[in-house]
mmCIF file of N, CA and C in Angstrom:
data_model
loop_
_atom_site.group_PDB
_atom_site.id
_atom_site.type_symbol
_atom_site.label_atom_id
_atom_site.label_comp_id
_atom_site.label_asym_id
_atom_site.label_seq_id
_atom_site.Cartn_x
_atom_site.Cartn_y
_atom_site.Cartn_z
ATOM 1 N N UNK M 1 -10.180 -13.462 -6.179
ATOM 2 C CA UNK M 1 -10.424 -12.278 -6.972
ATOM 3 C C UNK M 1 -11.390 -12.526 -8.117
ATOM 4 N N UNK M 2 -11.810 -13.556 -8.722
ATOM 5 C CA UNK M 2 -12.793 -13.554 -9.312
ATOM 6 C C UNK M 2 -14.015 -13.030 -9.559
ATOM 7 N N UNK M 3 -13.818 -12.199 -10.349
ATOM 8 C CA UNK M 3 -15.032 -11.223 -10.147
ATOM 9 C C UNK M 3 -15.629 -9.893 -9.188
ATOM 10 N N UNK M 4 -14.524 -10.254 -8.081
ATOM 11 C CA UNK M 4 -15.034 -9.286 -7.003
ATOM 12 C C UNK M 4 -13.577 -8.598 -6.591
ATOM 13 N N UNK M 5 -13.958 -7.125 -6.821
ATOM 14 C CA UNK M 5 -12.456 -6.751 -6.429
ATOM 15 C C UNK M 5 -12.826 -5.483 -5.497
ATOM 16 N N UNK M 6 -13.644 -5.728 -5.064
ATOM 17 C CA UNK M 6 -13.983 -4.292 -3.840
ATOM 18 C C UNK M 6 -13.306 -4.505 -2.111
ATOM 19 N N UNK M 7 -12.856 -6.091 -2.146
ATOM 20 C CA UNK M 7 -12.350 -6.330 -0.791
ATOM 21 C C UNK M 7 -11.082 -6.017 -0.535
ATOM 22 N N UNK M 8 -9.960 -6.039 -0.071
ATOM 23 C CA UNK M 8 -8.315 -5.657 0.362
ATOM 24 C C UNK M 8 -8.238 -6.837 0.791
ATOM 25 N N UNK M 9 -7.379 -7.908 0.749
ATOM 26 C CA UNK M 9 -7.236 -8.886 1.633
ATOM 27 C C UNK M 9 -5.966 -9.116 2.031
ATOM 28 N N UNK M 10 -5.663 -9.365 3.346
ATOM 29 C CA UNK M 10 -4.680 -8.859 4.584
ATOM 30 C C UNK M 10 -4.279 -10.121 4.769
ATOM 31 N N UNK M 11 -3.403 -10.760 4.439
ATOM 32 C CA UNK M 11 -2.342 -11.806 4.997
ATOM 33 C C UNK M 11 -1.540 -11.966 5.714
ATOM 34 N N UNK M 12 -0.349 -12.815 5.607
ATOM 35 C CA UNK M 12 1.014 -12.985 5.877
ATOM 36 C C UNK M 12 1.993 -12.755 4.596
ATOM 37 N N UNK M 13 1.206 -12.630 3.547
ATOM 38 C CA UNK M 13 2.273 -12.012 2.431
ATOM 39 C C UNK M 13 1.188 -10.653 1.854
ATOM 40 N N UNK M 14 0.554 -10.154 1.894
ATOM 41 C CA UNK M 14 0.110 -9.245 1.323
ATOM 42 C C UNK M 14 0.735 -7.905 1.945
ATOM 43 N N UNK M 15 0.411 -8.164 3.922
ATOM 44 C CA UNK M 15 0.649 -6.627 4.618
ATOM 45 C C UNK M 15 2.344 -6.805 4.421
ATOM 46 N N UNK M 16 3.290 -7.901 4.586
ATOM 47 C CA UNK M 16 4.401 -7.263 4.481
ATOM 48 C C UNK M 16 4.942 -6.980 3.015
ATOM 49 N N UNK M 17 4.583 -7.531 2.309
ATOM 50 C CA UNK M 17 4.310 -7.149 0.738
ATOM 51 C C UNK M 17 3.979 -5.534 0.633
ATOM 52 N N UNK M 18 3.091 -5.126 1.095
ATOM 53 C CA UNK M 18 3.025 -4.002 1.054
ATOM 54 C C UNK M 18 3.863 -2.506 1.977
ATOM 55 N N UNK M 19 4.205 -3.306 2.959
ATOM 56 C CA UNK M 19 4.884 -2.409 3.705
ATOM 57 C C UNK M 19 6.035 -2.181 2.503
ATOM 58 N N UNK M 20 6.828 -3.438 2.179
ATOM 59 C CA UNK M 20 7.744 -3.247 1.213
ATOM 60 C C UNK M 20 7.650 -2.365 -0.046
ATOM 61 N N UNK M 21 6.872 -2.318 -0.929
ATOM 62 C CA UNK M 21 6.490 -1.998 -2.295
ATOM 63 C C UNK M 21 6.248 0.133 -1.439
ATOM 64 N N UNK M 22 5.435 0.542 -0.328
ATOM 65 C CA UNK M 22 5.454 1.192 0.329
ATOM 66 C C UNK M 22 6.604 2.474 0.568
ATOM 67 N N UNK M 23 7.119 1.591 1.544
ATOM 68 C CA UNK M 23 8.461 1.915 1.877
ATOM 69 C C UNK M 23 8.153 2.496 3.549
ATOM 70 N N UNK M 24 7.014 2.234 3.526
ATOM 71 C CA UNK M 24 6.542 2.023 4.988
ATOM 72 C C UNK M 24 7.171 0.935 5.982
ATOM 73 N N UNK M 25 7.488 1.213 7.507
ATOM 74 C CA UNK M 25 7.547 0.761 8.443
ATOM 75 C C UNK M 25 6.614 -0.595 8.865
ATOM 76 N N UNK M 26 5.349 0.365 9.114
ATOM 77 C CA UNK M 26 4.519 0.228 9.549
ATOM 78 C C UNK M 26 3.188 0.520 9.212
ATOM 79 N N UNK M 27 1.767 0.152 8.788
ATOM 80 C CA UNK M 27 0.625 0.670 8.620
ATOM 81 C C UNK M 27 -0.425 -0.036 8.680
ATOM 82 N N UNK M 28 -0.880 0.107 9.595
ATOM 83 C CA UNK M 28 -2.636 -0.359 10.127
ATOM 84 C C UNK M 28 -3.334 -0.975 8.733
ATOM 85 N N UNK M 29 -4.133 -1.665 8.880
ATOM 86 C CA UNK M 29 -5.193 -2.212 7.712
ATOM 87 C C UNK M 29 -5.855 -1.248 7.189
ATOM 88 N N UNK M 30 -6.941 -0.308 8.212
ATOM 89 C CA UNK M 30 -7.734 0.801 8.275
ATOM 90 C C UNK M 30 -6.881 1.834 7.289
ATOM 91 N N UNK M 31 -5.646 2.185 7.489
ATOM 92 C CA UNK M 31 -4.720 3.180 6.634
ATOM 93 C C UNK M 31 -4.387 2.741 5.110
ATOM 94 N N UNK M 32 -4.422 1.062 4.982
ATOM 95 C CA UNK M 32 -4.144 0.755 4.201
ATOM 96 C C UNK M 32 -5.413 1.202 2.845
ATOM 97 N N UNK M 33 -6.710 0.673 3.870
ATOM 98 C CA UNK M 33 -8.154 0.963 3.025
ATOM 99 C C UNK M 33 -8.349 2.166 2.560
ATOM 100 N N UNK M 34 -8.067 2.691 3.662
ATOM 101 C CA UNK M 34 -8.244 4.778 3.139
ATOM 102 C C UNK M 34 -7.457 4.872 2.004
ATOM 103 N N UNK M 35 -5.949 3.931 1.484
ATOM 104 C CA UNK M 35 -5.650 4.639 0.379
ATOM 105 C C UNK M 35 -6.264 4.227 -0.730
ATOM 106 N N UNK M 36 -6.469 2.768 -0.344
ATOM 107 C CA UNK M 36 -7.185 2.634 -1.669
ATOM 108 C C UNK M 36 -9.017 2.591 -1.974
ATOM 109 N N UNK M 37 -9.633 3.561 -1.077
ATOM 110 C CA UNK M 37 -10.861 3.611 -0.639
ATOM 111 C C UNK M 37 -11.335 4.402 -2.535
ATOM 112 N N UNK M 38 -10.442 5.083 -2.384
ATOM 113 C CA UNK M 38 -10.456 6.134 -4.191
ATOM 114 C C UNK M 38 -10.908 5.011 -5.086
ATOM 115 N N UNK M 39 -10.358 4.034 -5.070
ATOM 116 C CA UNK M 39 -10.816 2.961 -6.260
ATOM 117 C C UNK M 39 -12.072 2.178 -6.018
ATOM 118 N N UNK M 40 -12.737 2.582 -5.183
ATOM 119 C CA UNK M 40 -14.453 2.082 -5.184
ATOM 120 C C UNK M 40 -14.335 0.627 -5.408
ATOM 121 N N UNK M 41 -14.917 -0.429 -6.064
ATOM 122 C CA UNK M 41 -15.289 -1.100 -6.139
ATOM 123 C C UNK M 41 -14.672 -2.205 -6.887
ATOM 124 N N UNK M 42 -13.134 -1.518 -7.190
ATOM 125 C CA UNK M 42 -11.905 -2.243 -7.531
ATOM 126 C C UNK M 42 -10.742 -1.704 -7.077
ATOM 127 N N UNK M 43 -10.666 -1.383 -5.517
ATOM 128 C CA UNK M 43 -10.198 -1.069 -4.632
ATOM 129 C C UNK M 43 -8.836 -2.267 -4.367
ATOM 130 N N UNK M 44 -9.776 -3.637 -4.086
ATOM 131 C CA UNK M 44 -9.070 -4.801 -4.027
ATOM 132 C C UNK M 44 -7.941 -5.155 -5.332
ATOM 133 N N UNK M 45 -8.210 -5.140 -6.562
ATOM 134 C CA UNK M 45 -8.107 -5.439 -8.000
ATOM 135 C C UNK M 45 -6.651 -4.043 -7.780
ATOM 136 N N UNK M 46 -6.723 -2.475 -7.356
ATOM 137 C CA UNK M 46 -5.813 -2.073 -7.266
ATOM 138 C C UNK M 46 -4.790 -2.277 -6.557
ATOM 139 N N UNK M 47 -5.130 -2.677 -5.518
ATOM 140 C CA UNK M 47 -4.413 -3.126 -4.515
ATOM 141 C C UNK M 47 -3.624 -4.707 -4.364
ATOM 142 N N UNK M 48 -3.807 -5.385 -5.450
ATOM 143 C CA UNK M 48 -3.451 -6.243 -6.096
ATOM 144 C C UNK M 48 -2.506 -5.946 -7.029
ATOM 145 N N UNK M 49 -2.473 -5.269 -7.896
ATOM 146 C CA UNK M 49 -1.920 -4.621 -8.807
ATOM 147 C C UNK M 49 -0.499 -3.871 -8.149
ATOM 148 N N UNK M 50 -0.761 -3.315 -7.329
ATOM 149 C CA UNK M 50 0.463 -2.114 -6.743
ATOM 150 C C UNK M 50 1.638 -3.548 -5.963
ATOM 151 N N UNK M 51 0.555 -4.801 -5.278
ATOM 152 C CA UNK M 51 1.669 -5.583 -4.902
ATOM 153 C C UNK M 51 2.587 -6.873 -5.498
ATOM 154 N N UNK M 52 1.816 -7.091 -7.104
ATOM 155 C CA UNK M 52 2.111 -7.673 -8.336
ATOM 156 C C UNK M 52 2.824 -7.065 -9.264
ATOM 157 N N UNK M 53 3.161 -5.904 -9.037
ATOM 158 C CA UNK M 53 3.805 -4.842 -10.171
ATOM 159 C C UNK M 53 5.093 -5.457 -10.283
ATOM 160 N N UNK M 54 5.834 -5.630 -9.404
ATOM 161 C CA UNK M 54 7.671 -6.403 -9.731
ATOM 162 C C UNK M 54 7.419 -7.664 -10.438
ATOM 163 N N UNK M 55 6.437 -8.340 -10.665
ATOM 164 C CA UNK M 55 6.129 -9.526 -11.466
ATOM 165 C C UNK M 55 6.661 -9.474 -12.745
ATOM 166 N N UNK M 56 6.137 -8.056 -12.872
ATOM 167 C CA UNK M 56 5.940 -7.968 -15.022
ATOM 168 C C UNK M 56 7.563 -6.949 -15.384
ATOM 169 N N UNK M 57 8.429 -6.455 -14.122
ATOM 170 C CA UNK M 57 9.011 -5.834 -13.851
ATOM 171 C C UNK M 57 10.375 -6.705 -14.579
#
């Protein structure tokens, strides 16, 4: 993430990380991008954020 936060990056802890935080089943990568397509060019940086949030919690 240094500096560049326009990418989503798709793991083994990020997608089920997110299904969780979600409350989703299930959801494609492509579905994942569309939501956070709104945040342009810190898309990644949000999407970071939504799966780090129980951290500060």
């Amino acid at each position: 993430l240094l500096g560049r936060y326009g990418k989503l990056v798709f793991d083994s802890w990020t997608r089920p990380k997110y299904l969780k935080v979600s409350g989703k089943r299930r959801a494609a990568d492509k579905t994942i991008e569309r939501r956070f397509k709104r945040y342009g060019r810190f898309a990644g940086l949000a999407f970071w954020l939504l799966l780090t949030k129980d951290w500060l919690d």
